[in-house]
GROMACS .gro file of C-alpha atoms in nm:
model
  284
    1MET     CA    1   9.679  18.669   9.288
    2THR     CA    2   9.621  18.996   9.474
    3ARG     CA    3   9.630  18.815   9.808
    4GLN     CA    4   9.953  18.635   9.713
    5LEU     CA    5  10.113  18.962   9.604
    6ALA     CA    6  10.014  19.128   9.931
    7SER     CA    7  10.163  18.839  10.128
    8LEU     CA    8  10.487  18.865   9.929
    9VAL     CA    9  10.511  19.240   9.992
   10LEU     CA   10  10.453  19.184  10.365
   11ALA     CA   11  10.718  18.912  10.378
   12LEU     CA   12  10.971  19.138  10.207
   13ALA     CA   13  10.882  19.440  10.419
   14LEU     CA   14  10.907  19.262  10.755
   15PRO     CA   15  11.287  19.227  10.754
   16LEU     CA   16  11.315  19.594  10.660
   17CYS     CA   17  11.105  19.684  10.965
   18VAL     CA   18  11.330  19.471  11.182
   19LEU     CA   19  11.637  19.637  11.034
   20ALA     CA   20  11.484  19.980  11.088
   21GLU     CA   21  11.415  19.890  11.451
   22GLU     CA   22  11.770  19.768  11.498
   23GLY     CA   23  11.899  20.080  11.324
   24GLY     CA   24  11.722  20.290  11.585
   25LYS     CA   25  11.911  20.125  11.869
   26HIS     CA   26  12.247  20.217  12.015
   27LEU     CA   27  12.519  20.000  12.169
   28LEU     CA   28  12.690  20.169  12.463
   29GLN     CA   29  13.028  20.021  12.557
   30TYR     CA   30  13.354  20.139  12.707
   31LYS     CA   31  13.632  20.146  12.447
   32PHE     CA   32  13.981  20.187  12.587
   33LYS     CA   33  14.328  20.083  12.476
   34THR     CA   34  14.620  19.969  12.688
   35GLY     CA   35  14.818  20.279  12.778
   36ASP     CA   36  14.525  20.522  12.763
   37THR     CA   37  14.510  20.786  13.036
   38LEU     CA   38  14.183  20.972  13.092
   39ARG     CA   39  14.134  21.272  13.318
   40TRP     CA   40  13.813  21.425  13.449
   41GLU     CA   41  13.779  21.743  13.652
   42VAL     CA   42  13.534  21.678  13.934
   43ASP     CA   43  13.355  21.956  14.123
   44GLN     CA   44  13.158  21.846  14.430
   45ARG     CA   45  12.964  22.081  14.657
   46SER     CA   46  12.736  22.010  14.949
   47SER     CA   47  12.537  22.195  15.211
   48VAL     CA   48  12.357  22.028  15.500
   49THR     CA   49  12.131  22.200  15.751
   50ASN     CA   50  12.046  22.006  16.067
   51SER     CA   51  11.791  22.108  16.328
   52MET     CA   52  11.788  21.926  16.661
   53GLU     CA   53  11.636  22.028  16.994
   54GLY     CA   54  11.575  22.383  16.877
   55THR     CA   55  11.928  22.436  16.742
   56THR     CA   56  12.000  22.473  16.370
   57GLN     CA   57  12.346  22.431  16.220
   58GLU     CA   58  12.473  22.440  15.863
   59ALA     CA   59  12.790  22.284  15.720
   60GLN     CA   60  12.928  22.335  15.371
   61THR     CA   61  13.195  22.151  15.174
   62LYS     CA   62  13.354  22.205  14.835
   63THR     CA   63  13.598  21.974  14.660
   64VAL     CA   64  13.759  22.017  14.319
   65SER     CA   65  13.975  21.726  14.208
   66LEU     CA   66  14.138  21.570  13.905
   67LYS     CA   67  14.027  21.208  13.866
   68VAL     CA   68  14.246  20.983  13.653
   69TRP     CA   69  14.204  20.639  13.498
   70LYS     CA   70  14.522  20.473  13.369
   71VAL     CA   71  14.438  20.175  13.149
   72ILE     CA   72  14.692  19.900  13.211
   73ASP     CA   73  14.536  19.612  13.017
   74VAL     CA   74  14.259  19.532  12.769
   75THR     CA   75  14.196  19.161  12.707
   76PRO     CA   76  14.088  19.013  12.371
   77ASP     CA   77  13.731  18.971  12.502
   78GLY     CA   78  13.716  19.340  12.589
   79GLU     CA   79  13.770  19.335  12.967
   80ILE     CA   80  13.946  19.649  13.086
   81GLU     CA   81  14.182  19.691  13.380
   82PHE     CA   82  14.270  20.039  13.499
   83LEU     CA   83  14.425  20.220  13.793
   84ASN     CA   84  14.205  20.475  13.965
   85LEU     CA   85  14.376  20.776  14.125
   86VAL     CA   86  14.345  21.144  14.210
   87GLU     CA   87  14.626  21.365  14.080
   88ARG     CA   88  14.529  21.682  14.267
   89VAL     CA   89  14.258  21.806  14.500
   90ARG     CA   90  14.141  22.125  14.666
   91MET     CA   91  13.905  22.084  14.962
   92GLU     CA   92  13.723  22.348  15.162
   93ASN     CA   93  13.512  22.280  15.471
   94LYS     CA   94  13.303  22.534  15.658
   95LEU     CA   95  13.163  22.407  15.986
   96PRO     CA   96  12.938  22.590  16.233
   97ASP     CA   97  13.117  22.848  16.451
   98ARG     CA   98  13.452  22.779  16.283
   99ALA     CA   99  13.659  22.948  16.017
  100ALA     CA  100  13.671  22.775  15.679
  101MET     CA  101  13.950  22.519  15.647
  102VAL     CA  102  14.122  22.465  15.312
  103PHE     CA  103  14.357  22.198  15.181
  104ASP     CA  104  14.520  22.236  14.839
  105SER     CA  105  14.746  21.950  14.733
  106THR     CA  106  14.933  22.178  14.490
  107SER     CA  107  15.034  22.432  14.756
  108GLY     CA  108  15.317  22.225  14.902
  109GLU     CA  109  15.200  22.309  15.254
  110GLU     CA  110  15.122  22.065  15.532
  111PRO     CA  111  14.755  21.965  15.536
  112PRO     CA  112  14.542  22.116  15.816
  113PRO     CA  113  14.417  21.881  16.088
  114GLY     CA  114  14.153  21.647  15.950
  115PHE     CA  115  14.291  21.650  15.594
  116GLU     CA  116  14.585  21.413  15.650
  117ASP     CA  117  14.416  21.109  15.494
  118ALA     CA  118  14.311  21.311  15.190
  119ALA     CA  119  14.668  21.435  15.143
  120ARG     CA  120  14.811  21.084  15.156
  121ALA     CA  121  14.564  20.967  14.888
  122VAL     CA  122  14.679  21.219  14.625
  123GLY     CA  123  14.899  21.099  14.340
  124VAL     CA  124  14.896  20.731  14.436
  125PRO     CA  125  14.689  20.446  14.286
  126LEU     CA  126  14.378  20.406  14.500
  127SER     CA  127  14.260  20.084  14.341
  128SER     CA  128  14.293  19.859  14.041
  129ILE     CA  129  13.959  19.794  13.872
  130ARG     CA  130  13.880  19.521  13.620
  131MET     CA  131  13.551  19.566  13.435
  132SER     CA  132  13.359  19.435  13.136
  133PRO     CA  133  13.294  19.656  12.830
  134ARG     CA  134  12.958  19.752  12.985
  135GLY     CA  135  13.122  19.862  13.310
  136GLU     CA  136  13.038  19.560  13.525
  137VAL     CA  137  13.311  19.540  13.789
  138LYS     CA  138  13.475  19.197  13.777
  139GLY     CA  139  13.747  19.264  14.031
  140ARG     CA  140  13.878  19.536  14.259
  141ASP     CA  141  14.216  19.547  14.431
  142ILE     CA  142  14.248  19.823  14.690
  143LYS     CA  143  14.594  19.977  14.657
  144HIS     CA  144  14.557  20.255  14.914
  145HIS     CA  145  14.321  20.216  15.207
  146GLN     CA  146  14.110  20.523  15.284
  147PRO     CA  147  13.936  20.512  15.624
  148ALA     CA  148  13.657  20.747  15.514
  149ALA     CA  149  13.601  20.587  15.172
  150ASP     CA  150  13.246  20.489  15.080
  151PRO     CA  151  13.238  20.115  14.998
  152HIS     CA  152  12.925  20.174  14.786
  153GLU     CA  153  13.075  20.456  14.580
  154GLN     CA  154  12.996  20.421  14.210
  155VAL     CA  155  13.330  20.381  14.033
  156THR     CA  156  13.186  20.299  13.691
  157LEU     CA  157  12.859  20.369  13.514
  158LEU     CA  158  12.694  20.036  13.434
  159LEU     CA  159  12.584  20.034  13.069
  160PRO     CA  160  12.301  19.823  12.919
  161GLU     CA  161  12.366  19.463  12.816
  162GLY     CA  162  12.282  19.518  12.449
  163PRO     CA  163  12.162  19.778  12.198
  164ILE     CA  164  11.886  20.004  12.331
  165ALA     CA  165  11.645  20.258  12.188
  166ILE     CA  166  11.576  20.607  12.313
  167GLY     CA  167  11.346  20.581  12.613
  168ASP     CA  168  11.473  20.238  12.722
  169SER     CA  169  11.590  20.192  13.082
  170TRP     CA  170  11.823  19.957  13.268
  171ASN     CA  171  11.900  19.908  13.638
  172GLN     CA  172  12.214  19.876  13.847
  173PRO     CA  173  12.120  19.688  14.169
  174ILE     CA  174  12.303  19.778  14.488
  175ASP     CA  175  12.283  19.674  14.854
  176VAL     CA  176  12.361  19.939  15.116
  177LEU     CA  177  12.446  19.855  15.477
  178VAL     CA  178  12.298  20.104  15.727
  179LYS     CA  179  12.298  20.136  16.105
  180VAL     CA  180  11.979  20.075  16.301
  181GLY     CA  181  11.900  20.100  16.670
  182ASP     CA  182  12.184  20.057  16.917
  183GLY     CA  183  12.468  19.911  16.713
  184GLY     CA  184  12.254  19.706  16.475
  185GLN     CA  185  12.286  19.690  16.097
  186LYS     CA  186  12.047  19.635  15.810
  187THR     CA  187  12.087  19.582  15.436
  188ILE     CA  188  11.880  19.814  15.219
  189ALA     CA  189  11.805  19.711  14.860
  190ALA     CA  190  11.843  19.996  14.614
  191ARG     CA  191  11.923  20.056  14.250
  192ARG     CA  192  12.052  20.312  14.008
  193LYS     CA  193  11.801  20.348  13.727
  194HIS     CA  194  11.938  20.473  13.396
  195THR     CA  195  11.733  20.582  13.093
  196LEU     CA  196  11.858  20.671  12.744
  197LYS     CA  197  11.710  21.018  12.697
  198SER     CA  198  11.855  21.113  12.358
  199VAL     CA  199  12.136  21.060  12.109
  200SER     CA  200  12.284  21.349  11.911
  201ALA     CA  201  12.609  21.366  11.710
  202GLY     CA  202  12.726  21.038  11.859
  203VAL     CA  203  12.669  21.148  12.219
  204ALA     CA  204  12.414  20.967  12.436
  205THR     CA  205  12.241  21.160  12.712
  206ILE     CA  206  12.147  20.931  13.000
  207GLN     CA  207  11.913  21.016  13.285
  208SER     CA  208  12.026  20.858  13.611
  209GLU     CA  209  11.843  20.829  13.942
  210PHE     CA  210  11.916  20.645  14.268
  211GLN     CA  211  11.609  20.465  14.401
  212VAL     CA  212  11.550  20.286  14.733
  213ILE     CA  213  11.347  19.966  14.709
  214SER     CA  214  11.337  19.842  15.070
  215PRO     CA  215  11.104  19.997  15.329
  216THR     CA  216  11.286  20.259  15.536
  217THR     CA  217  11.253  20.471  15.849
  218PRO     CA  218  11.355  20.835  15.906
  219GLU     CA  219  11.671  20.704  16.075
  220ILE     CA  220  11.761  20.512  15.758
  221ASP     CA  221  11.652  20.797  15.529
  222GLY     CA  222  11.903  21.024  15.703
  223GLN     CA  223  12.185  20.784  15.619
  224MET     CA  224  12.066  20.734  15.261
  225ALA     CA  225  12.007  21.101  15.181
  226HIS     CA  226  12.347  21.168  15.020
  227ARG     CA  227  12.299  20.872  14.785
  228MET     CA  228  11.970  20.997  14.639
  229VAL     CA  229  12.131  21.152  14.333
  230LYS     CA  230  11.946  21.243  14.016
  231GLY     CA  231  12.083  21.394  13.697
  232GLU     CA  232  12.228  21.346  13.350
  233ILE     CA  233  12.534  21.176  13.206
  234ARG     CA  234  12.676  21.238  12.857
  235PHE     CA  235  12.844  20.935  12.698
  236ASP     CA  236  13.058  20.939  12.382
  237ILE     CA  237  12.931  20.634  12.190
  238ASP     CA  238  13.207  20.626  11.925
  239ASN     CA  239  13.497  20.660  12.169
  240GLY     CA  240  13.330  20.471  12.453
  241ARG     CA  241  13.373  20.702  12.753
  242ILE     CA  242  13.188  20.944  12.979
  243LEU     CA  243  13.217  21.304  12.862
  244SER     CA  244  13.043  21.469  13.153
  245GLN     CA  245  12.789  21.420  13.426
  246ARG     CA  246  12.587  21.633  13.663
  247LEU     CA  247  12.417  21.469  13.961
  248ASP     CA  248  12.216  21.653  14.227
  249VAL     CA  249  12.060  21.579  14.564
  250ASP     CA  250  11.787  21.791  14.722
  251ARG     CA  251  11.660  21.590  15.016
  252ARG     CA  252  11.467  21.674  15.333
  253VAL     CA  253  11.435  21.422  15.616
  254LEU     CA  254  11.217  21.473  15.922
  255GLY     CA  255  11.276  21.278  16.243
  256PHE     CA  256  11.611  21.127  16.142
  257ALA     CA  257  11.746  21.165  16.499
  258GLY     CA  258  11.437  21.211  16.711
  259ALA     CA  259  11.086  21.342  16.661
  260THR     CA  260  11.185  21.710  16.641
  261SER     CA  261  11.495  21.669  16.424
  262SER     CA  262  11.518  21.762  16.057
  263MET     CA  263  11.778  21.761  15.781
  264HIS     CA  264  11.803  21.939  15.447
  265LEU     CA  265  12.082  21.817  15.220
  266LEU     CA  266  12.185  21.982  14.894
  267THR     CA  267  12.468  21.837  14.686
  268ARG     CA  268  12.591  21.873  14.331
  269LEU     CA  269  12.855  21.673  14.145
  270GLU     CA  270  12.980  21.798  13.809
  271GLU     CA  271  13.237  21.603  13.613
  272LYS     CA  272  13.396  21.682  13.277
  273LEU     CA  273  13.645  21.495  13.059
  274LEU     CA  274  13.937  21.731  13.008
  275ASP     CA  275  14.097  21.584  12.697
  276GLY     CA  276  14.136  21.271  12.488
  277PRO     CA  277  14.334  20.966  12.600
  278THR     CA  278  14.712  20.993  12.622
  279SER     CA  279  14.906  20.683  12.525
  280VAL     CA  280  15.220  20.579  12.712
  281ALA     CA  281  15.496  20.349  12.603
  282SER     CA  282  15.457  20.087  12.875
  283LYS     CA  283  15.242  19.985  13.169
  284PRO     CA  284  15.293  20.179  13.494
   0.00000   0.00000   0.00000
């Protein structure tokens, strides 16, 4: 009788354990409505110091912009289509032996030489993105071609496929095309590794790190340096959107352009959601 009672207690307790385990997991998904408009202020800064043949030079850049997503459709199965644009931007470049150059899209002045493409990209749809609720890009229609645009730029944060517990990780595979030798090219396998660090008051804190999987050389490392970001992202679980993120690079590369060359790259990207979504009466 005692053994039967123990078996019955175990049988009843097992589903409760399963429920408790499920209760400790969190489902991260984007949750938008047709007509939503979301705005993030983005602050990007970088400093790169190059040493070649006994000469050292440093260049600095700073960009503050207003990134906007305009949601134009949400299908019954949850797929989201939005327009990606930049409403305003202020850029400052400081190159060796030159005065700092500044472009501010709100000034009404003509852009300085070298900023023409950036000026033309302000206030116009850059692309139309269609993604799943977890941020998997299903389609991309380029609306405004930007010659200097990075084809591997992360437009969306890929979320996990299902509920996850604190400490769980998921990967976002990516292939990067780099230059090798005299005019050659090579595909480098990499990934963005994300880990759920904590959940507090409905906000998930996610650790994110870019990792290179393929073998590399100093020449390739020099081209990959700016991608080697590491930092944290805060995601609003209830409302299904990124609240903020901070991603840093601190990378040194020796021999990227010859045996005596060296590079030290420092970058920081900080992004913050300015306000809640604003509904509009009709699609743009």
